């Protein structure tokens, strides 16, 4: 296992560091260059809408071509993009629009890499290895997030755009090299690329209609990600309104990462004793109750402590869901299924941002914590009902003829 895992995790590590720091630098430089926060917000909106609209197309491509080749090409595209930004910056040609284009490319390619990584893991590892490799990925992801976040904040004031771009060129290039060196046992039928693209694209909706309750169970579990991004926006607003130091928000972010990191270290052992569906239900219920507790005791100390546990269960829920999908989703359908769930998650995320804007506008930010707690609790109760009806069990006989 380790001869293919070490280069693979190396690819994910360098990808996370490169994307994390470069994507942090781009909005900051854009603000300083353009002097307009609304311009940065507009670019973010364009990136989000593009990601949503392109997801069905890109997820279908993942089900047609080598997942390893896709991972390598993503890094090649990012390396080339960062190199062009570096050259432009050195020649004082790095206009806000060029940086915005670079952010768009990194945003979209990161989306592709996330789904392709899930499909690659399912395809390149055995059923017995899924929980362990997913736990390793969680550890790498949290380390890169903490590392890129911590280093990025410091380096934003010290480095120029050309230096950030050079760092991204080197890191993305190393990531491409690691993915290239990763042994790949392709299980996706090569005949899948011969099927008309439009046919596979149309088939996506049919796949979800075949087992709507099963995919609803998975989709509700996916709400833990919009919950996290919601809190990441709500907490600093609440702290700012109460005059609480930004150091508490930094501690909040680190505490979440620590909780998720702990989960990644022990999740393989946990999933040997708890079945995937129950792990998802336990995690969703635990997060709901923790959010209710947070909404009742909104002191920064308690919020920092509780988010450690939330971080643990958020990762436990995601890893259990991904591992369940690795076991039960047909390899030839994995990209499109991940894409469909991503659309649901993105819609929920967008709705959560609208809620934050409304609560902030009417000076009701404090109720934002209880609102997300109730949404999570309601979602968990629906999942429990689906579980009791056996909706958590997939019917493999519904796999299409193209499935590997």
mmCIF file of C-alpha atoms in Angstrom:
data_model
loop_
_atom_site.group_PDB
_atom_site.id
_atom_site.type_symbol
_atom_site.label_atom_id
_atom_site.label_comp_id
_atom_site.label_asym_id
_atom_site.label_seq_id
_atom_site.Cartn_x
_atom_site.Cartn_y
_atom_site.Cartn_z
ATOM 1 C CA UNK A 1 0.000 0.000 0.000
ATOM 2 C CA UNK A 2 2.734 2.466 0.967
ATOM 3 C CA UNK A 3 4.545 2.411 -2.411
ATOM 4 C CA UNK A 4 1.486 4.070 -3.960
ATOM 5 C CA UNK A 5 0.323 6.013 -0.904
ATOM 6 C CA UNK A 6 3.455 8.067 -0.156
ATOM 7 C CA UNK A 7 3.677 9.750 -3.593
ATOM 8 C CA UNK A 8 -0.096 10.163 -3.676
ATOM 9 C CA UNK A 9 -0.217 11.878 -0.289
ATOM 10 C CA UNK A 10 2.799 13.921 -1.365
ATOM 11 C CA UNK A 11 0.789 15.138 -4.333
ATOM 12 C CA UNK A 12 -2.120 16.101 -2.093
ATOM 13 C CA UNK A 13 0.222 17.836 0.365
ATOM 14 C CA UNK A 14 1.957 20.033 -2.222
ATOM 15 C CA UNK A 15 -1.383 20.719 -3.924
ATOM 16 C CA UNK A 16 -2.933 21.840 -0.629
ATOM 17 C CA UNK A 17 -0.017 24.094 0.279
ATOM 18 C CA UNK A 18 0.179 25.637 -3.198
ATOM 19 C CA UNK A 19 -3.554 26.209 -3.623
ATOM 20 C CA UNK A 20 -4.060 27.313 -0.027
ATOM 21 C CA UNK A 21 -1.395 30.012 -0.019
ATOM 22 C CA UNK A 22 -1.908 31.186 -3.614
ATOM 23 C CA UNK A 23 -5.694 31.402 -3.233
ATOM 24 C CA UNK A 24 -5.206 33.330 0.009
ATOM 25 C CA UNK A 25 -2.783 35.742 -1.638
ATOM 26 C CA UNK A 26 -4.869 36.448 -4.748
ATOM 27 C CA UNK A 27 -7.872 38.115 -3.005
ATOM 28 C CA UNK A 28 -5.521 40.095 -0.761
ATOM 29 C CA UNK A 29 -3.458 41.390 -3.680
ATOM 30 C CA UNK A 30 -6.656 42.068 -5.633
ATOM 31 C CA UNK A 31 -7.955 44.275 -2.832
ATOM 32 C CA UNK A 32 -4.684 46.200 -2.564
ATOM 33 C CA UNK A 33 -4.337 46.532 -6.352
ATOM 34 C CA UNK A 34 -7.931 47.460 -7.178
ATOM 35 C CA UNK A 35 -8.776 49.173 -3.905
ATOM 36 C CA UNK A 36 -12.262 47.728 -4.170
ATOM 37 C CA UNK A 37 -13.726 45.031 -1.956
ATOM 38 C CA UNK A 38 -16.772 44.908 -4.245
ATOM 39 C CA UNK A 39 -14.522 43.838 -7.153
ATOM 40 C CA UNK A 40 -13.191 40.923 -5.096
ATOM 41 C CA UNK A 41 -16.740 40.000 -4.072
ATOM 42 C CA UNK A 42 -17.817 40.067 -7.737
ATOM 43 C CA UNK A 43 -14.954 37.755 -8.737
ATOM 44 C CA UNK A 44 -15.865 35.378 -5.916
ATOM 45 C CA UNK A 45 -19.480 35.349 -7.117
ATOM 46 C CA UNK A 46 -18.354 34.614 -10.693
ATOM 47 C CA UNK A 47 -16.130 31.776 -9.456
ATOM 48 C CA UNK A 48 -18.967 30.294 -7.404
ATOM 49 C CA UNK A 49 -21.496 30.494 -10.248
ATOM 50 C CA UNK A 50 -18.981 29.054 -12.723
ATOM 51 C CA UNK A 51 -18.228 26.190 -10.381
ATOM 52 C CA UNK A 52 -21.925 25.422 -10.003
ATOM 53 C CA UNK A 53 -22.670 25.556 -13.737
ATOM 54 C CA UNK A 54 -19.591 23.577 -14.776
ATOM 55 C CA UNK A 55 -19.925 20.847 -12.156
ATOM 56 C CA UNK A 56 -22.148 18.508 -14.259
ATOM 57 C CA UNK A 57 -19.771 18.777 -17.223
ATOM 58 C CA UNK A 58 -16.557 18.364 -15.238
ATOM 59 C CA UNK A 59 -17.921 15.509 -13.140
ATOM 60 C CA UNK A 60 -18.907 13.668 -16.329
ATOM 61 C CA UNK A 61 -15.355 14.055 -17.647
ATOM 62 C CA UNK A 62 -14.090 12.361 -14.472
ATOM 63 C CA UNK A 63 -16.191 9.330 -15.375
ATOM 64 C CA UNK A 64 -14.734 9.185 -18.891
ATOM 65 C CA UNK A 65 -10.973 9.546 -18.466
ATOM 66 C CA UNK A 66 -8.081 8.363 -16.314
ATOM 67 C CA UNK A 67 -8.449 9.900 -12.851
ATOM 68 C CA UNK A 68 -4.665 9.947 -12.466
ATOM 69 C CA UNK A 69 -4.257 11.862 -15.729
ATOM 70 C CA UNK A 70 -6.859 14.374 -14.557
ATOM 71 C CA UNK A 71 -4.978 14.947 -11.278
ATOM 72 C CA UNK A 72 -1.710 15.465 -13.162
ATOM 73 C CA UNK A 73 -3.259 17.838 -15.710
ATOM 74 C CA UNK A 74 -4.886 19.896 -12.950
ATOM 75 C CA UNK A 75 -1.451 20.512 -11.460
ATOM 76 C CA UNK A 76 0.063 21.263 -14.871
ATOM 77 C CA UNK A 77 -2.656 23.861 -15.496
ATOM 78 C CA UNK A 78 -2.112 25.418 -12.063
ATOM 79 C CA UNK A 79 1.675 25.443 -12.527
ATOM 80 C CA UNK A 80 1.300 27.156 -15.905
ATOM 81 C CA UNK A 81 -1.172 29.685 -14.498
ATOM 82 C CA UNK A 82 1.113 30.558 -11.577
ATOM 83 C CA UNK A 83 4.095 30.840 -13.939
ATOM 84 C CA UNK A 84 2.234 33.313 -16.156
ATOM 85 C CA UNK A 85 1.257 35.363 -13.091
ATOM 86 C CA UNK A 86 4.879 35.379 -11.911
ATOM 87 C CA UNK A 87 6.157 36.557 -15.306
ATOM 88 C CA UNK A 88 3.480 39.247 -15.464
ATOM 89 C CA UNK A 89 4.235 40.403 -11.916
ATOM 90 C CA UNK A 90 7.966 40.651 -12.627
ATOM 91 C CA UNK A 91 7.179 42.849 -15.634
ATOM 92 C CA UNK A 92 4.591 44.982 -13.756
ATOM 93 C CA UNK A 93 1.807 43.560 -15.941
ATOM 94 C CA UNK A 94 -0.181 41.799 -13.208
ATOM 95 C CA UNK A 95 -3.435 43.702 -13.598
ATOM 96 C CA UNK A 96 -6.428 42.983 -11.330
ATOM 97 C CA UNK A 97 -8.159 41.231 -14.229
ATOM 98 C CA UNK A 98 -5.198 38.890 -14.762
ATOM 99 C CA UNK A 99 -5.173 38.002 -11.062
ATOM 100 C CA UNK A 100 -8.930 37.500 -11.174
ATOM 101 C CA UNK A 101 -8.511 35.097 -14.112
ATOM 102 C CA UNK A 102 -5.864 33.195 -12.150
ATOM 103 C CA UNK A 103 -8.197 32.920 -9.176
ATOM 104 C CA UNK A 104 -10.950 31.583 -11.456
ATOM 105 C CA UNK A 105 -8.635 28.917 -12.924
ATOM 106 C CA UNK A 106 -7.402 27.777 -9.504
ATOM 107 C CA UNK A 107 -10.968 27.759 -8.153
ATOM 108 C CA UNK A 108 -12.342 25.557 -10.959
ATOM 109 C CA UNK A 109 -9.348 23.215 -11.101
ATOM 110 C CA UNK A 110 -9.467 22.758 -7.318
ATOM 111 C CA UNK A 111 -13.085 21.632 -7.683
ATOM 112 C CA UNK A 112 -12.049 19.107 -10.340
ATOM 113 C CA UNK A 113 -9.174 17.844 -8.200
ATOM 114 C CA UNK A 114 -11.454 17.300 -5.186
ATOM 115 C CA UNK A 115 -13.892 15.064 -7.076
ATOM 116 C CA UNK A 116 -11.143 13.332 -9.048
ATOM 117 C CA UNK A 117 -9.327 12.498 -5.818
ATOM 118 C CA UNK A 118 -12.413 10.774 -4.419
ATOM 119 C CA UNK A 119 -12.815 8.736 -7.614
ATOM 120 C CA UNK A 120 -9.078 7.977 -7.742
ATOM 121 C CA UNK A 121 -9.094 6.710 -4.147
ATOM 122 C CA UNK A 122 -12.019 4.398 -4.820
ATOM 123 C CA UNK A 123 -10.408 3.093 -7.989
ATOM 124 C CA UNK A 124 -6.816 2.688 -6.813
ATOM 125 C CA UNK A 125 -7.354 1.116 -3.373
ATOM 126 C CA UNK A 126 -9.032 -2.016 -2.075
ATOM 127 C CA UNK A 127 -12.096 -2.044 0.162
ATOM 128 C CA UNK A 128 -9.939 -2.883 3.193
ATOM 129 C CA UNK A 129 -7.744 0.170 2.563
ATOM 130 C CA UNK A 130 -10.457 2.813 2.115
ATOM 131 C CA UNK A 131 -10.834 3.923 5.736
ATOM 132 C CA UNK A 132 -7.085 4.100 6.340
ATOM 133 C CA UNK A 133 -6.222 6.060 3.181
ATOM 134 C CA UNK A 134 -9.129 8.457 3.748
ATOM 135 C CA UNK A 135 -7.887 9.040 7.299
ATOM 136 C CA UNK A 136 -4.390 9.742 5.948
ATOM 137 C CA UNK A 137 -5.880 12.213 3.467
ATOM 138 C CA UNK A 138 -7.718 13.985 6.288
ATOM 139 C CA UNK A 139 -4.480 14.380 8.248
ATOM 140 C CA UNK A 140 -2.675 15.771 5.182
ATOM 141 C CA UNK A 141 -5.570 18.114 4.375
ATOM 142 C CA UNK A 142 -5.727 19.534 7.900
ATOM 143 C CA UNK A 143 -1.948 19.936 8.098
ATOM 144 C CA UNK A 144 -1.897 21.809 4.799
ATOM 145 C CA UNK A 145 -4.837 23.995 5.827
ATOM 146 C CA UNK A 146 -3.203 24.867 9.143
ATOM 147 C CA UNK A 147 0.199 25.308 7.512
ATOM 148 C CA UNK A 148 -0.991 27.346 4.552
ATOM 149 C CA UNK A 149 -3.247 29.441 6.770
ATOM 150 C CA UNK A 150 -0.590 30.163 9.375
ATOM 151 C CA UNK A 151 2.255 30.799 6.934
ATOM 152 C CA UNK A 152 0.028 32.658 4.496
ATOM 153 C CA UNK A 153 -1.090 35.220 7.071
ATOM 154 C CA UNK A 154 2.534 36.001 7.922
ATOM 155 C CA UNK A 155 3.807 36.022 4.351
ATOM 156 C CA UNK A 156 0.998 38.231 3.000
ATOM 157 C CA UNK A 157 2.819 41.235 4.437
ATOM 158 C CA UNK A 158 6.303 40.064 3.421
ATOM 159 C CA UNK A 159 5.992 38.581 -0.064
ATOM 160 C CA UNK A 160 5.097 40.157 -3.368
ATOM 161 C CA UNK A 161 2.753 38.572 -5.905
ATOM 162 C CA UNK A 162 5.717 37.276 -7.891
ATOM 163 C CA UNK A 163 7.045 35.445 -4.833
ATOM 164 C CA UNK A 164 3.666 33.855 -4.078
ATOM 165 C CA UNK A 165 3.403 32.835 -7.734
ATOM 166 C CA UNK A 166 6.897 31.317 -7.709
ATOM 167 C CA UNK A 167 5.983 29.326 -4.603
ATOM 168 C CA UNK A 168 2.843 28.055 -6.357
ATOM 169 C CA UNK A 169 4.870 27.103 -9.460
ATOM 170 C CA UNK A 170 7.261 24.995 -7.384
ATOM 171 C CA UNK A 171 4.611 23.410 -5.155
ATOM 172 C CA UNK A 172 2.180 22.639 -7.990
ATOM 173 C CA UNK A 173 5.044 21.258 -10.061
ATOM 174 C CA UNK A 174 6.059 18.949 -7.193
ATOM 175 C CA UNK A 175 2.431 17.879 -6.834
ATOM 176 C CA UNK A 176 2.267 16.990 -10.549
ATOM 177 C CA UNK A 177 5.487 14.994 -10.199
ATOM 178 C CA UNK A 178 4.167 13.092 -7.166
ATOM 179 C CA UNK A 179 0.924 12.213 -8.937
ATOM 180 C CA UNK A 180 2.905 11.098 -12.001
ATOM 181 C CA UNK A 181 4.984 8.750 -9.838
ATOM 182 C CA UNK A 182 1.926 7.276 -8.091
ATOM 183 C CA UNK A 183 1.212 3.696 -9.260
ATOM 184 C CA UNK A 184 -2.266 3.533 -10.771
ATOM 185 C CA UNK A 185 -4.429 0.457 -11.190
ATOM 186 C CA UNK A 186 -7.122 1.682 -13.546
ATOM 187 C CA UNK A 187 -10.498 -0.007 -13.096
ATOM 188 C CA UNK A 188 -12.580 2.474 -15.067
ATOM 189 C CA UNK A 189 -13.456 0.852 -18.378
ATOM 190 C CA UNK A 190 -11.738 2.546 -21.310
ATOM 191 C CA UNK A 191 -14.934 1.987 -23.256
ATOM 192 C CA UNK A 192 -16.577 4.685 -21.137
ATOM 193 C CA UNK A 193 -14.832 7.359 -23.226
ATOM 194 C CA UNK A 194 -16.476 5.969 -26.360
ATOM 195 C CA UNK A 195 -19.978 6.596 -25.019
ATOM 196 C CA UNK A 196 -21.360 9.933 -26.254
ATOM 197 C CA UNK A 197 -20.638 12.677 -23.729
ATOM 198 C CA UNK A 198 -24.194 14.003 -23.912
ATOM 199 C CA UNK A 199 -25.539 10.555 -23.084
ATOM 200 C CA UNK A 200 -23.445 10.287 -19.936
ATOM 201 C CA UNK A 201 -24.344 13.831 -18.950
ATOM 202 C CA UNK A 202 -28.084 13.156 -19.282
ATOM 203 C CA UNK A 203 -27.659 9.888 -17.393
ATOM 204 C CA UNK A 204 -26.638 11.767 -14.230
ATOM 205 C CA UNK A 205 -30.190 12.787 -13.369
ATOM 206 C CA UNK A 206 -31.398 9.272 -14.100
ATOM 207 C CA UNK A 207 -28.881 7.836 -11.608
ATOM 208 C CA UNK A 208 -30.263 10.013 -8.810
ATOM 209 C CA UNK A 209 -33.879 9.266 -9.712
ATOM 210 C CA UNK A 210 -33.245 5.515 -9.478
ATOM 211 C CA UNK A 211 -32.469 5.779 -5.735
ATOM 212 C CA UNK A 212 -33.742 9.166 -4.522
ATOM 213 C CA UNK A 213 -33.941 8.244 -0.823
ATOM 214 C CA UNK A 214 -30.443 6.769 -0.774
ATOM 215 C CA UNK A 215 -28.965 9.914 -2.317
ATOM 216 C CA UNK A 216 -31.066 12.141 -0.055
ATOM 217 C CA UNK A 217 -29.478 10.343 2.910
ATOM 218 C CA UNK A 218 -26.020 11.148 1.514
ATOM 219 C CA UNK A 219 -26.971 14.718 0.567
ATOM 220 C CA UNK A 220 -28.237 15.569 4.059
ATOM 221 C CA UNK A 221 -24.944 14.292 5.439
ATOM 222 C CA UNK A 222 -23.178 16.715 3.064
ATOM 223 C CA UNK A 223 -24.790 19.655 4.905
ATOM 224 C CA UNK A 224 -21.992 19.491 7.458
ATOM 225 C CA UNK A 225 -19.744 21.303 4.951
ATOM 226 C CA UNK A 226 -22.090 24.291 4.369
ATOM 227 C CA UNK A 227 -22.518 24.337 8.152
ATOM 228 C CA UNK A 228 -18.763 24.779 8.534
ATOM 229 C CA UNK A 229 -18.444 27.523 5.902
ATOM 230 C CA UNK A 230 -21.508 29.216 7.449
ATOM 231 C CA UNK A 231 -19.826 29.277 10.863
ATOM 232 C CA UNK A 232 -16.562 30.471 9.316
ATOM 233 C CA UNK A 233 -18.455 33.574 8.083
ATOM 234 C CA UNK A 234 -20.785 33.995 11.071
ATOM 235 C CA UNK A 235 -18.252 33.689 13.903
ATOM 236 C CA UNK A 236 -16.000 36.611 12.831
ATOM 237 C CA UNK A 237 -19.064 38.806 12.264
ATOM 238 C CA UNK A 238 -20.361 37.975 15.730
ATOM 239 C CA UNK A 239 -16.928 38.563 17.298
ATOM 240 C CA UNK A 240 -16.554 41.896 15.511
ATOM 241 C CA UNK A 241 -20.001 43.054 16.643
ATOM 242 C CA UNK A 242 -19.134 42.206 20.251
ATOM 243 C CA UNK A 243 -15.662 43.748 20.090
ATOM 244 C CA UNK A 244 -13.990 40.367 20.661
ATOM 245 C CA UNK A 245 -10.352 40.146 19.558
ATOM 246 C CA UNK A 246 -9.560 38.579 16.202
ATOM 247 C CA UNK A 247 -7.152 36.281 18.036
ATOM 248 C CA UNK A 248 -10.175 34.364 19.284
ATOM 249 C CA UNK A 249 -11.264 33.731 15.701
ATOM 250 C CA UNK A 250 -7.754 32.549 14.832
ATOM 251 C CA UNK A 251 -7.942 30.214 17.843
ATOM 252 C CA UNK A 252 -11.367 29.049 16.674
ATOM 253 C CA UNK A 253 -9.948 28.108 13.269
ATOM 254 C CA UNK A 254 -6.962 26.298 14.757
ATOM 255 C CA UNK A 255 -9.183 24.441 17.214
ATOM 256 C CA UNK A 256 -11.378 23.163 14.404
ATOM 257 C CA UNK A 257 -8.305 21.924 12.553
ATOM 258 C CA UNK A 258 -7.021 20.149 15.651
ATOM 259 C CA UNK A 259 -10.325 18.316 16.096
ATOM 260 C CA UNK A 260 -10.350 17.227 12.464
ATOM 261 C CA UNK A 261 -6.707 16.178 12.687
ATOM 262 C CA UNK A 262 -7.412 13.954 15.690
ATOM 263 C CA UNK A 263 -10.234 12.309 13.785
ATOM 264 C CA UNK A 264 -7.965 11.600 10.828
ATOM 265 C CA UNK A 265 -5.461 9.860 13.096
ATOM 266 C CA UNK A 266 -7.942 7.422 14.657
ATOM 267 C CA UNK A 267 -10.784 7.183 12.126
ATOM 268 C CA UNK A 268 -9.616 3.869 10.632
ATOM 269 C CA UNK A 269 -9.976 2.202 14.041
ATOM 270 C CA UNK A 270 -13.344 3.866 14.659
ATOM 271 C CA UNK A 271 -14.788 2.668 11.353
ATOM 272 C CA UNK A 272 -13.830 -0.893 12.225
ATOM 273 C CA UNK A 273 -16.257 -0.744 15.150
ATOM 274 C CA UNK A 274 -18.998 1.583 13.854
ATOM 275 C CA UNK A 275 -20.822 1.028 10.548
ATOM 276 C CA UNK A 276 -20.696 3.949 8.130
ATOM 277 C CA UNK A 277 -24.361 4.952 8.364
ATOM 278 C CA UNK A 278 -24.362 5.010 12.159
ATOM 279 C CA UNK A 279 -21.128 6.969 12.167
ATOM 280 C CA UNK A 280 -22.808 9.562 9.948
ATOM 281 C CA UNK A 281 -25.909 9.708 12.148
ATOM 282 C CA UNK A 282 -23.887 9.916 15.387
ATOM 283 C CA UNK A 283 -21.763 12.704 13.911
ATOM 284 C CA UNK A 284 -24.722 14.707 12.618
ATOM 285 C CA UNK A 285 -26.573 14.429 15.933
ATOM 286 C CA UNK A 286 -23.449 15.321 17.917
ATOM 287 C CA UNK A 287 -22.834 18.422 15.775
ATOM 288 C CA UNK A 288 -26.495 19.464 16.146
ATOM 289 C CA UNK A 289 -26.339 19.234 19.932
ATOM 290 C CA UNK A 290 -22.978 21.009 20.074
ATOM 291 C CA UNK A 291 -24.355 23.843 17.940
ATOM 292 C CA UNK A 292 -27.350 24.158 20.250
ATOM 293 C CA UNK A 293 -24.953 24.365 23.204
ATOM 294 C CA UNK A 294 -22.883 26.959 21.358
ATOM 295 C CA UNK A 295 -25.989 29.067 20.660
ATOM 296 C CA UNK A 296 -26.832 29.042 24.384
ATOM 297 C CA UNK A 297 -23.328 29.915 25.623
ATOM 298 C CA UNK A 298 -21.843 32.350 23.139
ATOM 299 C CA UNK A 299 -18.614 33.108 24.961
ATOM 300 C CA UNK A 300 -15.414 32.872 22.873
ATOM 301 C CA UNK A 301 -13.867 30.379 25.325
ATOM 302 C CA UNK A 302 -16.761 27.943 25.053
ATOM 303 C CA UNK A 303 -16.971 28.374 21.274
ATOM 304 C CA UNK A 304 -13.279 27.547 20.876
ATOM 305 C CA UNK A 305 -13.636 24.424 23.033
ATOM 306 C CA UNK A 306 -16.807 23.198 21.328
ATOM 307 C CA UNK A 307 -15.418 23.667 17.824
ATOM 308 C CA UNK A 308 -12.682 21.127 18.582
ATOM 309 C CA UNK A 309 -15.399 18.486 19.018
ATOM 310 C CA UNK A 310 -17.362 19.836 16.049
ATOM 311 C CA UNK A 311 -14.214 19.550 13.936
ATOM 312 C CA UNK A 312 -13.799 15.937 15.027
ATOM 313 C CA UNK A 313 -17.366 14.924 14.186
ATOM 314 C CA UNK A 314 -17.438 16.946 10.954
ATOM 315 C CA UNK A 315 -14.456 14.969 9.685
ATOM 316 C CA UNK A 316 -15.871 11.698 11.046
ATOM 317 C CA UNK A 317 -19.101 12.315 9.145
ATOM 318 C CA UNK A 318 -17.317 13.198 5.897
ATOM 319 C CA UNK A 319 -14.874 10.274 6.057
ATOM 320 C CA UNK A 320 -17.662 7.813 6.881
ATOM 321 C CA UNK A 321 -19.709 9.123 3.926
ATOM 322 C CA UNK A 322 -16.767 9.006 1.508
ATOM 323 C CA UNK A 323 -15.834 5.499 2.631
ATOM 324 C CA UNK A 324 -19.450 4.352 2.280
ATOM 325 C CA UNK A 325 -19.516 5.772 -1.247
ATOM 326 C CA UNK A 326 -16.219 4.035 -2.033
ATOM 327 C CA UNK A 327 -17.861 0.755 -1.086
ATOM 328 C CA UNK A 328 -21.251 1.254 -2.704
ATOM 329 C CA UNK A 329 -21.069 3.619 -5.689
ATOM 330 C CA UNK A 330 -20.106 2.137 -9.058
ATOM 331 C CA UNK A 331 -16.643 3.278 -10.157
ATOM 332 C CA UNK A 332 -17.923 4.485 -13.520
ATOM 333 C CA UNK A 333 -20.520 6.709 -11.792
ATOM 334 C CA UNK A 334 -18.442 8.160 -8.962
ATOM 335 C CA UNK A 335 -17.553 11.466 -10.611
ATOM 336 C CA UNK A 336 -21.156 12.280 -11.516
ATOM 337 C CA UNK A 337 -22.508 11.235 -8.105
ATOM 338 C CA UNK A 338 -19.949 13.453 -6.354
ATOM 339 C CA UNK A 339 -20.917 16.232 -8.765
ATOM 340 C CA UNK A 340 -24.614 15.919 -7.959
ATOM 341 C CA UNK A 341 -23.958 16.013 -4.219
ATOM 342 C CA UNK A 342 -21.691 19.027 -4.732
ATOM 343 C CA UNK A 343 -24.517 20.899 -6.468
ATOM 344 C CA UNK A 344 -26.753 20.286 -3.447
ATOM 345 C CA UNK A 345 -24.014 21.363 -1.052
ATOM 346 C CA UNK A 346 -23.268 24.514 -3.072
ATOM 347 C CA UNK A 347 -26.948 25.526 -3.101
ATOM 348 C CA UNK A 348 -27.127 25.060 0.671
ATOM 349 C CA UNK A 349 -23.922 27.061 1.078
ATOM 350 C CA UNK A 350 -25.277 29.932 -1.023
ATOM 351 C CA UNK A 351 -28.538 29.957 0.959
ATOM 352 C CA UNK A 352 -26.558 30.089 4.206
ATOM 353 C CA UNK A 353 -24.691 33.206 3.034
ATOM 354 C CA UNK A 354 -27.999 34.893 2.230
ATOM 355 C CA UNK A 355 -29.208 34.059 5.749
ATOM 356 C CA UNK A 356 -26.066 35.591 7.270
ATOM 357 C CA UNK A 357 -26.569 38.762 5.229
ATOM 358 C CA UNK A 358 -30.183 39.066 6.398
ATOM 359 C CA UNK A 359 -29.348 38.391 10.053
ATOM 360 C CA UNK A 360 -26.491 40.892 9.968
ATOM 361 C CA UNK A 361 -28.651 43.528 8.247
ATOM 362 C CA UNK A 362 -31.317 43.300 10.946
ATOM 363 C CA UNK A 363 -28.810 43.033 13.833
ATOM 364 C CA UNK A 364 -29.897 39.455 14.560
ATOM 365 C CA UNK A 365 -26.513 37.782 14.164
ATOM 366 C CA UNK A 366 -26.813 36.130 17.553
ATOM 367 C CA UNK A 367 -29.695 34.010 16.235
ATOM 368 C CA UNK A 368 -27.548 32.664 13.421
ATOM 369 C CA UNK A 369 -26.090 29.974 15.685
ATOM 370 C CA UNK A 370 -29.470 28.652 16.746
ATOM 371 C CA UNK A 371 -30.688 28.751 13.130
ATOM 372 C CA UNK A 372 -27.927 26.467 11.842
ATOM 373 C CA UNK A 373 -28.340 24.218 14.885
ATOM 374 C CA UNK A 374 -32.017 23.695 14.084
ATOM 375 C CA UNK A 375 -31.294 23.067 10.395
ATOM 376 C CA UNK A 376 -28.714 20.430 11.311
ATOM 377 C CA UNK A 377 -31.042 18.838 13.864
ATOM 378 C CA UNK A 378 -33.920 18.677 11.375
ATOM 379 C CA UNK A 379 -31.612 17.157 8.745
ATOM 380 C CA UNK A 380 -30.435 14.563 11.255
ATOM 381 C CA UNK A 381 -33.996 13.595 12.174
ATOM 382 C CA UNK A 382 -34.834 13.127 8.484
ATOM 383 C CA UNK A 383 -31.714 10.979 8.085
ATOM 384 C CA UNK A 384 -32.817 8.842 11.030
ATOM 385 C CA UNK A 385 -36.203 8.274 9.410
ATOM 386 C CA UNK A 386 -34.536 7.350 6.118
ATOM 387 C CA UNK A 387 -32.240 4.972 7.989
ATOM 388 C CA UNK A 388 -35.166 3.245 9.674
ATOM 389 C CA UNK A 389 -36.773 2.750 6.261
ATOM 390 C CA UNK A 390 -33.563 1.201 4.920
ATOM 391 C CA UNK A 391 -32.946 4.075 2.514
ATOM 392 C CA UNK A 392 -29.256 4.131 3.474
ATOM 393 C CA UNK A 393 -28.740 0.868 1.569
ATOM 394 C CA UNK A 394 -27.896 1.179 -2.114
ATOM 395 C CA UNK A 395 -29.237 -1.154 -4.753
ATOM 396 C CA UNK A 396 -26.225 -2.148 -6.848
ATOM 397 C CA UNK A 397 -28.498 -3.683 -9.445
ATOM 398 C CA UNK A 398 -29.391 -0.169 -10.564
ATOM 399 C CA UNK A 399 -25.862 0.371 -11.897
ATOM 400 C CA UNK A 400 -25.892 1.228 -15.537
ATOM 401 C CA UNK A 401 -24.250 -0.954 -18.169
ATOM 402 C CA UNK A 402 -21.343 1.477 -18.343
ATOM 403 C CA UNK A 403 -20.395 0.825 -14.707
ATOM 404 C CA UNK A 404 -17.000 -0.744 -14.320
#
